[in-house]
Tab-separated table of C-alpha atoms in Angstrom:
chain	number	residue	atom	x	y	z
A	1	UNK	CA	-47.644	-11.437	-13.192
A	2	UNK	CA	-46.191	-13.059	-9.839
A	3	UNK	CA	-45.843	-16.475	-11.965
A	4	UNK	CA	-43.564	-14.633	-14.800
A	5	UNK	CA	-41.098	-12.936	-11.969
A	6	UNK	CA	-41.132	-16.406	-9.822
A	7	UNK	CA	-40.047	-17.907	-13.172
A	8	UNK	CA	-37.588	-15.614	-14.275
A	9	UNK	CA	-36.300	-15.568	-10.845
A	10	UNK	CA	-35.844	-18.990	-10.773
A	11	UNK	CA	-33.701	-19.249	-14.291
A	12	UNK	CA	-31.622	-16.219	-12.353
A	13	UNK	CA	-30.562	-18.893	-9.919
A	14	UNK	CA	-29.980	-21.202	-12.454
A	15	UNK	CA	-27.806	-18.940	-14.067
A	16	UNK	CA	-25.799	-17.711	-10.761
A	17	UNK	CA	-25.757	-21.227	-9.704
A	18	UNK	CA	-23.807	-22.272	-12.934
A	19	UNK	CA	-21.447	-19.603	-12.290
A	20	UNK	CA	-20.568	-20.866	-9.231
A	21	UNK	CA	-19.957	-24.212	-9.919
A	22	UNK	CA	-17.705	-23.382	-12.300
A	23	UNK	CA	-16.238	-21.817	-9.443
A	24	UNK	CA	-15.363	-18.243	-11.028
A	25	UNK	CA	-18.177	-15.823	-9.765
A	26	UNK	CA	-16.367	-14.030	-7.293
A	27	UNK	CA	-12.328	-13.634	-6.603
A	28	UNK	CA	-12.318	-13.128	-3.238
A	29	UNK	CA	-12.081	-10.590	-0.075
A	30	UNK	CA	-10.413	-7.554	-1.312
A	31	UNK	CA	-9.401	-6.704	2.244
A	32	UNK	CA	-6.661	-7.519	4.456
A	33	UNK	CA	-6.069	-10.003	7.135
A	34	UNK	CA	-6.427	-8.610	10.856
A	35	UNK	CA	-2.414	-8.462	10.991
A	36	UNK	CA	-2.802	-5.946	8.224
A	37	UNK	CA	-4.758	-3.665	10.481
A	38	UNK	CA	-2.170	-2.211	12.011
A	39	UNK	CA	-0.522	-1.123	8.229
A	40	UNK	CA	-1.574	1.880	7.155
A	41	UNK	CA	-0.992	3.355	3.515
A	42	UNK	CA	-1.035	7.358	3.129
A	43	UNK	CA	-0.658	8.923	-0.532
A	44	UNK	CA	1.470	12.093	-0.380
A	45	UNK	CA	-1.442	14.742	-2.254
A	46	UNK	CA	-0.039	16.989	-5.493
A	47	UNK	CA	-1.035	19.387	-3.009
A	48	UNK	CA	1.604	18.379	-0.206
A	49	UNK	CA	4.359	18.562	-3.487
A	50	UNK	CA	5.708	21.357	-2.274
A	51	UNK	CA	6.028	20.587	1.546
A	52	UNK	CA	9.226	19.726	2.910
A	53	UNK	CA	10.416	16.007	2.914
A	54	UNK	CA	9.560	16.240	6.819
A	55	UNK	CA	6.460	18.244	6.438
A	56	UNK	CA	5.090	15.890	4.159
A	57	UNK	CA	5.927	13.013	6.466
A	58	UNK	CA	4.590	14.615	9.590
A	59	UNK	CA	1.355	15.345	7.541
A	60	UNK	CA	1.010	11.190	6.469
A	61	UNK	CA	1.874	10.428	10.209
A	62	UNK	CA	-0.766	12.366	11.543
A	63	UNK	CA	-3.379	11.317	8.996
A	64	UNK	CA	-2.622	7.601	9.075
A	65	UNK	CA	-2.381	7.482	13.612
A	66	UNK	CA	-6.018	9.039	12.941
A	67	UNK	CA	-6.892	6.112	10.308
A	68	UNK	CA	-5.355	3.422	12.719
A	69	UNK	CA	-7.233	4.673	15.661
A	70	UNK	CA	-11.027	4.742	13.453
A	71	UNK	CA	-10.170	0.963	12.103
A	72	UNK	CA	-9.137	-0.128	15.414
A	73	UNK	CA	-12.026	0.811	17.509
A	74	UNK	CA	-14.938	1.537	14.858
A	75	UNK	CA	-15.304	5.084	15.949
A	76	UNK	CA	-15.344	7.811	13.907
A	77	UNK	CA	-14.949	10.268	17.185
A	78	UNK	CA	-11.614	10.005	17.842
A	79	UNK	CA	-10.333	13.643	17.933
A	80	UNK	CA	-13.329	14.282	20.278
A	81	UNK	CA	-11.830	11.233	23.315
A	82	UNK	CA	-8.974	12.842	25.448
A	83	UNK	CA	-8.144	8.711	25.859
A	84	UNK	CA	-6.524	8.787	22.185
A	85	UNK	CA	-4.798	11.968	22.121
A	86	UNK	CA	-1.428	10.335	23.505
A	87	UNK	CA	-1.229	8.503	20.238
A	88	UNK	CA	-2.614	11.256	18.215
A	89	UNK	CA	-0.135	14.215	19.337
A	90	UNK	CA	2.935	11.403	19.688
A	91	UNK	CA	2.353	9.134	16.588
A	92	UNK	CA	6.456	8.294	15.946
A	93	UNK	CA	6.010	6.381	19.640
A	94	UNK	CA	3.960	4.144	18.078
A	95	UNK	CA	5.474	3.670	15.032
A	96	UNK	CA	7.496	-0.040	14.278
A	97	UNK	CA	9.288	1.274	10.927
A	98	UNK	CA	8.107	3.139	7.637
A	99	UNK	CA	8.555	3.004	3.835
A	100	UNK	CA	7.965	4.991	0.756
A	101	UNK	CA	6.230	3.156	-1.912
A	102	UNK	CA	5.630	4.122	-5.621
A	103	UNK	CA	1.816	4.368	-6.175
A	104	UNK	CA	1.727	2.436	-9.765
A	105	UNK	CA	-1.194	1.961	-12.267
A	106	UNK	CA	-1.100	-0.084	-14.932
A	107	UNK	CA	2.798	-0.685	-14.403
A	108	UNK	CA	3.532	3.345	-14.340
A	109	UNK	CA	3.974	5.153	-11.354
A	110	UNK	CA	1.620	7.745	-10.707
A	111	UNK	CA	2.968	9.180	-7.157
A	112	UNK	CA	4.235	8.158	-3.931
A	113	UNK	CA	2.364	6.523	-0.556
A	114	UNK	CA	4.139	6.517	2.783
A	115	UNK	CA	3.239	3.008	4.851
A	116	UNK	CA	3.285	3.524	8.199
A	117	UNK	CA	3.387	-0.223	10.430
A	118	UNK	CA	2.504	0.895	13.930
A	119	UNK	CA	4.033	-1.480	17.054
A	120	UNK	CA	1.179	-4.119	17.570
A	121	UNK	CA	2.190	-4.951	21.153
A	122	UNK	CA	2.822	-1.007	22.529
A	123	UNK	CA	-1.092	-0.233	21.216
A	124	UNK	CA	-2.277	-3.413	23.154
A	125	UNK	CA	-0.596	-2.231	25.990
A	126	UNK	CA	-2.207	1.520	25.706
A	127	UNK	CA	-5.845	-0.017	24.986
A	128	UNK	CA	-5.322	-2.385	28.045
A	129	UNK	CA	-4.076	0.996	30.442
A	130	UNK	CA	-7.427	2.899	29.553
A	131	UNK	CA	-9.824	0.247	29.398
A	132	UNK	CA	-10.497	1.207	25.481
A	133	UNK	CA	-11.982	-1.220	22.803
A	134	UNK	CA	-10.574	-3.075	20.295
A	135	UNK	CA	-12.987	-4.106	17.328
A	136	UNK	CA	-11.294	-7.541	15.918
A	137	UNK	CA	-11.394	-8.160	12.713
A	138	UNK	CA	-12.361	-11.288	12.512
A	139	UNK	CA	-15.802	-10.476	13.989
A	140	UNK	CA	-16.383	-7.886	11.117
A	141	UNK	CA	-19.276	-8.783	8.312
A	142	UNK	CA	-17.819	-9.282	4.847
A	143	UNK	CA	-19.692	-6.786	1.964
A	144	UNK	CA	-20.541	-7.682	-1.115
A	145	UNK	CA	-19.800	-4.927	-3.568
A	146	UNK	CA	-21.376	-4.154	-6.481
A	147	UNK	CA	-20.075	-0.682	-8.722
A	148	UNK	CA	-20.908	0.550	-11.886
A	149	UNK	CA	-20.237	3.569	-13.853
A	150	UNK	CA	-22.891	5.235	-16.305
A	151	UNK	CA	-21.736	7.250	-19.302
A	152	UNK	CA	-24.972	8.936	-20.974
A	153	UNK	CA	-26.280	5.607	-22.027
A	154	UNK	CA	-23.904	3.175	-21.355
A	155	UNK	CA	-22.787	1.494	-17.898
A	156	UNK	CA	-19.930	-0.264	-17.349
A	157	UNK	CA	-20.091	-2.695	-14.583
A	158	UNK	CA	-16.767	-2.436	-12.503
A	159	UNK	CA	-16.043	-5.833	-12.072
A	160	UNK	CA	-12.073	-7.391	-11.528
A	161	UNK	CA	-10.590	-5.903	-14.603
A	162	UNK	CA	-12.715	-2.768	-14.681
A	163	UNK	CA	-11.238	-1.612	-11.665
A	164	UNK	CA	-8.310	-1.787	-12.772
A	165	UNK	CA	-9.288	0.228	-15.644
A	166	UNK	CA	-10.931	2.782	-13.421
A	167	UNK	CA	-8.561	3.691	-10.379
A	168	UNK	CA	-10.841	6.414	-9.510
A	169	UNK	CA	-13.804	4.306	-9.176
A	170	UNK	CA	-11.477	1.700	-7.117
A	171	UNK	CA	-13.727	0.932	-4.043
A	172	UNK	CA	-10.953	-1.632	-2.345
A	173	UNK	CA	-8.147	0.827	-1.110
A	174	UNK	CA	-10.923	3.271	0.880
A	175	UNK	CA	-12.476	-0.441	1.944
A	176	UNK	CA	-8.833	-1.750	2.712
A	177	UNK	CA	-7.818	1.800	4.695
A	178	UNK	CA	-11.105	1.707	6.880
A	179	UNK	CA	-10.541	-2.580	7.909
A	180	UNK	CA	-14.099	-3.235	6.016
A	181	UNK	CA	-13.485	-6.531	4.507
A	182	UNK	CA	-14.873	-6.781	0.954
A	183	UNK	CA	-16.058	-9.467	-1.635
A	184	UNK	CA	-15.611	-8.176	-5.473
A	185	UNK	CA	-17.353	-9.944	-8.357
A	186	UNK	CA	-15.043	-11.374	-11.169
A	187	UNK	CA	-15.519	-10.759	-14.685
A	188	UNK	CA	-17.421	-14.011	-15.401
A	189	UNK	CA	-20.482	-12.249	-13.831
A	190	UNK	CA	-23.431	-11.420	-16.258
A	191	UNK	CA	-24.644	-7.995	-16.612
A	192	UNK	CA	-28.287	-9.374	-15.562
A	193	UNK	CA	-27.133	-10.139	-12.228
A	194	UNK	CA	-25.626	-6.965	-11.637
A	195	UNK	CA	-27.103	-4.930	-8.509
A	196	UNK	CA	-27.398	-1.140	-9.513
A	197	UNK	CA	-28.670	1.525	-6.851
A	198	UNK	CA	-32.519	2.540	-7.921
A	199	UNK	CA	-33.372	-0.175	-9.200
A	200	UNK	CA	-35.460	-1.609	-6.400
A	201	UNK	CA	-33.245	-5.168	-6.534
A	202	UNK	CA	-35.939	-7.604	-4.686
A	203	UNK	CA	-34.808	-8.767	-1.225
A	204	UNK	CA	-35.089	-12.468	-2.403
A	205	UNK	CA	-32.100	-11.621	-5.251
A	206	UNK	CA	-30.073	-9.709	-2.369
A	207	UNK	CA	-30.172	-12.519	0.151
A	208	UNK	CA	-29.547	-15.145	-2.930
A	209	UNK	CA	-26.228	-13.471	-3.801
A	210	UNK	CA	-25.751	-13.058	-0.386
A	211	UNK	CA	-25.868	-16.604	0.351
A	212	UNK	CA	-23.720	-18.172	-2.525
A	213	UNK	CA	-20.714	-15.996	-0.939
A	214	UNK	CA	-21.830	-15.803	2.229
A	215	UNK	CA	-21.579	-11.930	2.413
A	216	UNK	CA	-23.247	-10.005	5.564
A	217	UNK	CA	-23.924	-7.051	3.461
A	218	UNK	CA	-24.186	-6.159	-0.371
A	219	UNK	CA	-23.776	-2.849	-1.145
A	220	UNK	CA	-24.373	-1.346	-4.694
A	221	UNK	CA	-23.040	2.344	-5.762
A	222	UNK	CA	-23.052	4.088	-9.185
A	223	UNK	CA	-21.333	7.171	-10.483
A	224	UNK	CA	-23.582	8.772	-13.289
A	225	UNK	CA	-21.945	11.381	-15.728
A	226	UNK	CA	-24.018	13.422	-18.239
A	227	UNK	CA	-23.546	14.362	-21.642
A	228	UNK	CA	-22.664	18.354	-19.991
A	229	UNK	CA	-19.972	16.323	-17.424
A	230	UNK	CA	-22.285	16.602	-14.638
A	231	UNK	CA	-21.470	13.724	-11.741
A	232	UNK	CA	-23.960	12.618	-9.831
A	233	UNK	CA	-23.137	9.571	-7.108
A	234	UNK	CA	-25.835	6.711	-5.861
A	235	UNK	CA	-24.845	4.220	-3.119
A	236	UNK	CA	-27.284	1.631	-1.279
A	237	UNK	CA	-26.572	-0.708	1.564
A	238	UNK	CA	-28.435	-4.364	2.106
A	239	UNK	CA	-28.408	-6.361	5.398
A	240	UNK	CA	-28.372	-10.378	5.074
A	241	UNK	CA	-32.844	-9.919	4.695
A	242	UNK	CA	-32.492	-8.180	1.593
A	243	UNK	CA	-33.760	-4.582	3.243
A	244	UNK	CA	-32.229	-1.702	2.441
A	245	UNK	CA	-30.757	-0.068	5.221
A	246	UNK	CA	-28.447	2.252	4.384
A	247	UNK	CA	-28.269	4.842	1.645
A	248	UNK	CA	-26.770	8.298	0.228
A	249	UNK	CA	-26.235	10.521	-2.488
A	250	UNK	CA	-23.928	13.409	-3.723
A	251	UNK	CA	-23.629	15.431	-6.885
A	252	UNK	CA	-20.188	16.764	-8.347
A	253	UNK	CA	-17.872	15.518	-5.933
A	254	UNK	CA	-14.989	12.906	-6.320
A	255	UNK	CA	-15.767	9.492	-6.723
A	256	UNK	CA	-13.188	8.605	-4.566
A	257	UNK	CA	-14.123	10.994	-1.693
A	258	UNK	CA	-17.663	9.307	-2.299
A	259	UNK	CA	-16.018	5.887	-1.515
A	260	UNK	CA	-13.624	6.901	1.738
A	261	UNK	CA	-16.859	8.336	3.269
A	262	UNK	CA	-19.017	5.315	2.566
A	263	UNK	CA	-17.010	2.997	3.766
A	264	UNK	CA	-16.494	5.469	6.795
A	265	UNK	CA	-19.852	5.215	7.492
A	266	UNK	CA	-20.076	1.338	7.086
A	267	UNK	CA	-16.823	1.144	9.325
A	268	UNK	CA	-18.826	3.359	12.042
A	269	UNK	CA	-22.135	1.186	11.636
A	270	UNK	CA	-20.839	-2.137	11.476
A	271	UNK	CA	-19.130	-1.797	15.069
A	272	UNK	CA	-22.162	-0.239	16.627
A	273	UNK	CA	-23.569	-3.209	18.073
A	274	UNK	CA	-19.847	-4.987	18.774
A	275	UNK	CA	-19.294	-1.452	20.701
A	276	UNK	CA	-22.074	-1.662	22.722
A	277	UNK	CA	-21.774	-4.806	23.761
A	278	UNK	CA	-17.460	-4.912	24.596
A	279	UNK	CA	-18.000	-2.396	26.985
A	280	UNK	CA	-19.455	-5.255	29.702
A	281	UNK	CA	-16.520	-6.627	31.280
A	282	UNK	CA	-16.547	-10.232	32.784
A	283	UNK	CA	-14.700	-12.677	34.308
A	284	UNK	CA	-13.976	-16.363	33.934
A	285	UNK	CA	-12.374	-18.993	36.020
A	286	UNK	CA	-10.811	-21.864	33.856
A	287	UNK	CA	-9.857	-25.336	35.908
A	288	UNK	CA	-7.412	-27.408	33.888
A	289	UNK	CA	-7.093	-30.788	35.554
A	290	UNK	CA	-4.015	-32.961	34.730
A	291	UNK	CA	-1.409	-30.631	34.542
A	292	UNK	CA	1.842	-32.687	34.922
A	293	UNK	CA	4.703	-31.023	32.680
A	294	UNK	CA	5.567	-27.675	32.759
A	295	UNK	CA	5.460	-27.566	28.746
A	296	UNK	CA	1.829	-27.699	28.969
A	297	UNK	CA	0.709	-25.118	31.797
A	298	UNK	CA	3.404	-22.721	30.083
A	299	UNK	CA	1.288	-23.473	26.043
A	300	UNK	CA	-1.885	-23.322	27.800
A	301	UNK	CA	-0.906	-20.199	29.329
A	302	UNK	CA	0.210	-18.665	26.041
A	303	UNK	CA	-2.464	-19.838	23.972
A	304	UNK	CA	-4.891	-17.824	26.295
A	305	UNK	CA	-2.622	-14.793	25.990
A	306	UNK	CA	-2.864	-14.969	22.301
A	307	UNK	CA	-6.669	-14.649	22.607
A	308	UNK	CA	-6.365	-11.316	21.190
A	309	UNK	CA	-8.165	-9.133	20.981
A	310	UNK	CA	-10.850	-11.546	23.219
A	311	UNK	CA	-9.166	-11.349	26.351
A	312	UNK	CA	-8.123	-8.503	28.817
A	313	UNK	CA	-6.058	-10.198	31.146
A	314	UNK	CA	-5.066	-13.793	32.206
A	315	UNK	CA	-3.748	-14.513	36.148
A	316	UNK	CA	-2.775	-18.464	36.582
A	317	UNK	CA	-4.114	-18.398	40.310
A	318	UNK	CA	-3.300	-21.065	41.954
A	319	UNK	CA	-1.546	-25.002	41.039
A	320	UNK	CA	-1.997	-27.250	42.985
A	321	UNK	CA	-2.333	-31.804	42.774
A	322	UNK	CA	-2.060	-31.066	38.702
A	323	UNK	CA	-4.354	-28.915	38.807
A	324	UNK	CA	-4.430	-25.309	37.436
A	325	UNK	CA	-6.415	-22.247	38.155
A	326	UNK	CA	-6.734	-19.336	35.641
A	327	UNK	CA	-8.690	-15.859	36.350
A	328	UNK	CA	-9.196	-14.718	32.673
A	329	UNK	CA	-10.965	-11.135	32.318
A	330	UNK	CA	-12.351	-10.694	29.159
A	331	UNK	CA	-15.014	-8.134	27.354
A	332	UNK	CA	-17.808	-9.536	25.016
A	333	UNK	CA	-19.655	-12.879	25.022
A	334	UNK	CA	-19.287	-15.749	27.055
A	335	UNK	CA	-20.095	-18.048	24.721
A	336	UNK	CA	-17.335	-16.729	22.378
A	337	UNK	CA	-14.722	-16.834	24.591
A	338	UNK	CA	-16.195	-20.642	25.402
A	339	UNK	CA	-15.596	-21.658	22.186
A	340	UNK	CA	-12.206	-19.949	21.736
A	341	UNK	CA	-10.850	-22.026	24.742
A	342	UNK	CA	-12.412	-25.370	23.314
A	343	UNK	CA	-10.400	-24.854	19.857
A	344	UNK	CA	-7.107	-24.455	22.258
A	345	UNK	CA	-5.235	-27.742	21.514
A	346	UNK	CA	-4.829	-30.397	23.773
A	347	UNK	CA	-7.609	-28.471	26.616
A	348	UNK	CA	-10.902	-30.433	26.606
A	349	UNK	CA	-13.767	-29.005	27.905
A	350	UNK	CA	-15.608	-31.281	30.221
A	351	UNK	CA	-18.311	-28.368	31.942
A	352	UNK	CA	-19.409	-25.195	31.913
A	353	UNK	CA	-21.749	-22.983	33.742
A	354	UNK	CA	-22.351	-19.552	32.110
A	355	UNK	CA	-24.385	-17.988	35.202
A	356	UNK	CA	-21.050	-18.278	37.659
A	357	UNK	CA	-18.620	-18.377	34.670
A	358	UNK	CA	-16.693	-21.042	35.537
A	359	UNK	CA	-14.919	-23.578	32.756
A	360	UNK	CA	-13.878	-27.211	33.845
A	361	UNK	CA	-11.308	-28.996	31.333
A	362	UNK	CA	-8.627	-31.287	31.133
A	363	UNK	CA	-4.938	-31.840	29.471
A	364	UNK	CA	-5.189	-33.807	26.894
A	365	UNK	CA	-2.253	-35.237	24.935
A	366	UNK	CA	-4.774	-35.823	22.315
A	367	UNK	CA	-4.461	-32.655	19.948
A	368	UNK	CA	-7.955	-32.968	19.537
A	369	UNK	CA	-7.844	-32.794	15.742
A	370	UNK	CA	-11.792	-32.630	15.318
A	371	UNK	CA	-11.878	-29.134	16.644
A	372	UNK	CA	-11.151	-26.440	14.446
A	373	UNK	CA	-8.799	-24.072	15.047
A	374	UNK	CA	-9.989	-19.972	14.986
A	375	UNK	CA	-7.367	-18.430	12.987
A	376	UNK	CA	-8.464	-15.224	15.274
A	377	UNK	CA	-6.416	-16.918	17.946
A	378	UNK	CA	-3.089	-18.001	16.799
A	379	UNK	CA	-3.022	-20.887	18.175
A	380	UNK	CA	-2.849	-24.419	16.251
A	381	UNK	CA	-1.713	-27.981	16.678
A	382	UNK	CA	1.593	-27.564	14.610
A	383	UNK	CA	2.477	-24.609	16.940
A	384	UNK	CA	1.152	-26.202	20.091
A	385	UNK	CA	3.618	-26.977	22.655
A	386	UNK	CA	2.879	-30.820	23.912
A	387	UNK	CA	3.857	-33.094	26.652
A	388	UNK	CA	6.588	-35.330	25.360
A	389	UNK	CA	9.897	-37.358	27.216
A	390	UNK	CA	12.081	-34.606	26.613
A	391	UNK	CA	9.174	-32.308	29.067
A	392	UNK	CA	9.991	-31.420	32.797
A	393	UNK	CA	7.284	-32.484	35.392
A	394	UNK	CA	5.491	-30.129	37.645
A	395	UNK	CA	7.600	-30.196	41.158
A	396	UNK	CA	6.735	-27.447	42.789
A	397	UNK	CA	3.121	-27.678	44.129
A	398	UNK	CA	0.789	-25.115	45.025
A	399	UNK	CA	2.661	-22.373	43.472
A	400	UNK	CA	1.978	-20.891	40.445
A	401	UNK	CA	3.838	-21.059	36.999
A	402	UNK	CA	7.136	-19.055	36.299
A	403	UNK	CA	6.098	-18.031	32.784
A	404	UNK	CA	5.083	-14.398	32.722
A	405	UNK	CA	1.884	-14.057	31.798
A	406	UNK	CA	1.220	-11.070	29.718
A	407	UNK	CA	-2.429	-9.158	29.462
A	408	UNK	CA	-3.698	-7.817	26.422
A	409	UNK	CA	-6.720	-5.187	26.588
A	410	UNK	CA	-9.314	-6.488	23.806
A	411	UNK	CA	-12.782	-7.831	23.233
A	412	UNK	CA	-15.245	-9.859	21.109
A	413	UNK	CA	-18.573	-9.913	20.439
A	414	UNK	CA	-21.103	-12.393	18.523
A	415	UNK	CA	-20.783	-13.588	14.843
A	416	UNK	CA	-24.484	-11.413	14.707
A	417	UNK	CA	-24.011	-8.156	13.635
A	418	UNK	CA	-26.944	-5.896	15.379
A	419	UNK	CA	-29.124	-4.111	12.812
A	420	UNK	CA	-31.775	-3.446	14.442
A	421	UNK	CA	-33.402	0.414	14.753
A	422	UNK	CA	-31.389	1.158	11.195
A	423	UNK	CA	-32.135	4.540	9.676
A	424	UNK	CA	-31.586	5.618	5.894
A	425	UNK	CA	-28.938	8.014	5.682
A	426	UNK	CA	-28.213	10.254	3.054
A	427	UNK	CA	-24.887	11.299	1.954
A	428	UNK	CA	-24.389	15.072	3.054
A	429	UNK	CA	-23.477	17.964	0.611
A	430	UNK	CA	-21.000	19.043	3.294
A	431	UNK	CA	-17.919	18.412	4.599
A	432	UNK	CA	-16.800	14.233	4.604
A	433	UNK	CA	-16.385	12.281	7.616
A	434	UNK	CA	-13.556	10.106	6.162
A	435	UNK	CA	-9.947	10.544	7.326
């Protein structure tokens, strides 16, 4: 009996591994970049239709500073930290500019969203003040998704065009609203491969589709409707081993409320271990030897202020013979912010020592192509300012560089999302956690 699944296991792999070569078994992250974090999209309900323009408004402005906050930071508490009420109870502060958008499905418009873009810099600034976390997105695990829908016998498996065809059973927007970034299947994906909740899908087939896409999670969910029109709503979470780790159920309820709560949840347990961890603070001292133009102390110094959200503050100390002296306070992982400075063009790390937390490097006018730039950082070779004839030498000695140095309040944490001590939830009959 082992021999038969081994084998049918294997010509599985065949199969997904033909799929892939032709390059069409998955289209991509359904989420947003990190810049996108700070957008937030708020449908006006049928219920709010008879609200004043302004009460409607107010009523989208309050929900979506309470989404912002929850994808920001990973917490789901919020309302319960007198450190966010500022934002909460004066949201237009924080606000950069608004629109009203037509909601449209299937090239009809079905209702209105508000999209509120909150000021990036003003929120860095407040996080910084109060010592609060950041979770950045690019340290977030991507999640596979797998949906389906079963209609008395049938199932349709909600792949690219099904969702399209089933806005109600549209996992990306709750995904997209909570900053979980998402992988969706394509259509050229065969109904064997499909993952369905219940089914008992073998950890070896999790981690394989896992791999191919390399996805940190796959979750599966399933809305079943009867012949009588009774709903009832399956959902199952794998880690990168293939174990199942988090699950729930409801019966009669929204598909859609299913979805925002899920991936409510998943926003809340994905930053668990990033959470625990940004709250140690540390402190590094960077040496930058040959220093000669201004040019390059003034892009060195702003390509360690755009370490956001790794850094919490950057002081240029002292400069002095060429030689530079940063104080760079940062929350997280050493060896993160380590490997963020070595992708900094033209600064090449010549020693470290991770006990005393002190970084020796050089300027380089050598862009260093051969390291690769984090596209967390913002910072890259074509927008790298470099030492050139036109650049003014370093005169003044000992003193330290006239550029202002800003400080921006985030952290980062390991590529490793923590798992460990996982419990199986289940999905409560009760009130929903989502925003």
């Amino acid at each position: 009996m082992l021999g038969v699944w081994q084998n049918n296991w294997r010509s599985v792999q065949k199969v997904v591994a033909m799929l892939f070569v032709m390059s069409a078994f998955f289209v991509g992250s359904a989420a947003h970049a990190g810049d996108e974090l700070f957008d937030v999209k708020i449908p006006i309900s049928d219920s709010d239709a008879n609200l004043s323009k302004q009460d409607q408004f107010d009523k989208a402005l309050a929900e979506a500073s309470r989404v912002e906050l929850m994808r920001l930071t990973g917490r789901l508490d919020i309302n319960d930290d007198d450190e966010f009420q500022e934002l909460l109870q004066n949201p237009k502060d924080w606000l950069s500019r608004y629109s009203y958008q037509p909601i449209v499905q299937e090239g009809v418009a079905v209702g209105t969203q508000i999209e509120f873009s909150f000021d990036r810099k003003h929120i860095y600034q407040y996080f910084q003040k109060h010592n609060l976390v950041l979770w950045p997105y690019s340290n977030r695990p991507k999640t596979l998704v797998f949906g389906s829908q079963k209609l008395g016998n049938d199932t349709v498996n909600l792949n690219a065009d099904a969702l399209e065809d089933n806005p109600a059973l549209d996992y990306r927007k709750p995904a997209e609203r909570m900053g979980v970034p998402v992988l969706e299947p394509s259509n050229a994906v065969d109904s064997s491969l499909w993952v369905y909740p219940l089914q008992n899908a073998s950890p070896e087939q999790i981690v394989f589709l896992e791999s191919q896409v390399k996805a940190d999670y796959l979750m599966t969910y399933q809305e079943e409707v009867s012949e009588t029109g009774d709903k009832a709503f399956h959902w199952e979470l794998f880690d990168k081993q293939g174990q199942k780790v988090l699950d729930g159920q409801a019966d009669n309820t929204l598909a859609m409320d299913n979805l925002k709560d899920i991936f409510a949840r998943l926003l809340d347990y994905y930053s668990q271990g990033y959470r625990a961890q940004a709250d140690i603070l540390g402190s590094l001292t960077l040496t930058l030897d040959n220093v000669k133009q201004v040019e390059d102390l003034e892009s060195v110094e702003t390509a360690l202020n755009n370490l956001k959200p790794v850094v919490h503050s950057v002081r240029l100390n002292t400069l002095q013979n060429n030689q530079a002296n940063f104080e760079i306070i940062y929350q997280g992982i050493y060896s993160n912010l380590l490997t963020k400075i070595q992708q900094i063009p033209h600064v090449l790390v010549t020693d470290n020592d991770a006990v005393i937390g002190v970084v020796q490097a050089k300027w380089s006018d050598e862009a260093q192509p051969n390291q690769p730039v984090d596209s967390s950082t913002g910072v890259s070779p074509d927008t790298a300012v470099s030492g050139s004839a036109s650049s003014t030498p370093l005169a003044i000695q000992g003193q330290a560089s006239s550029s202002a140095i800003s400080q921006n309040p985030q952290v980062e944490k390991g590529n490793d999302v923590q798992t460990e001590g996982a419990v199986i939830e289940t999905m409560p009959q009760g009130e929903s956690i989502a925003p």
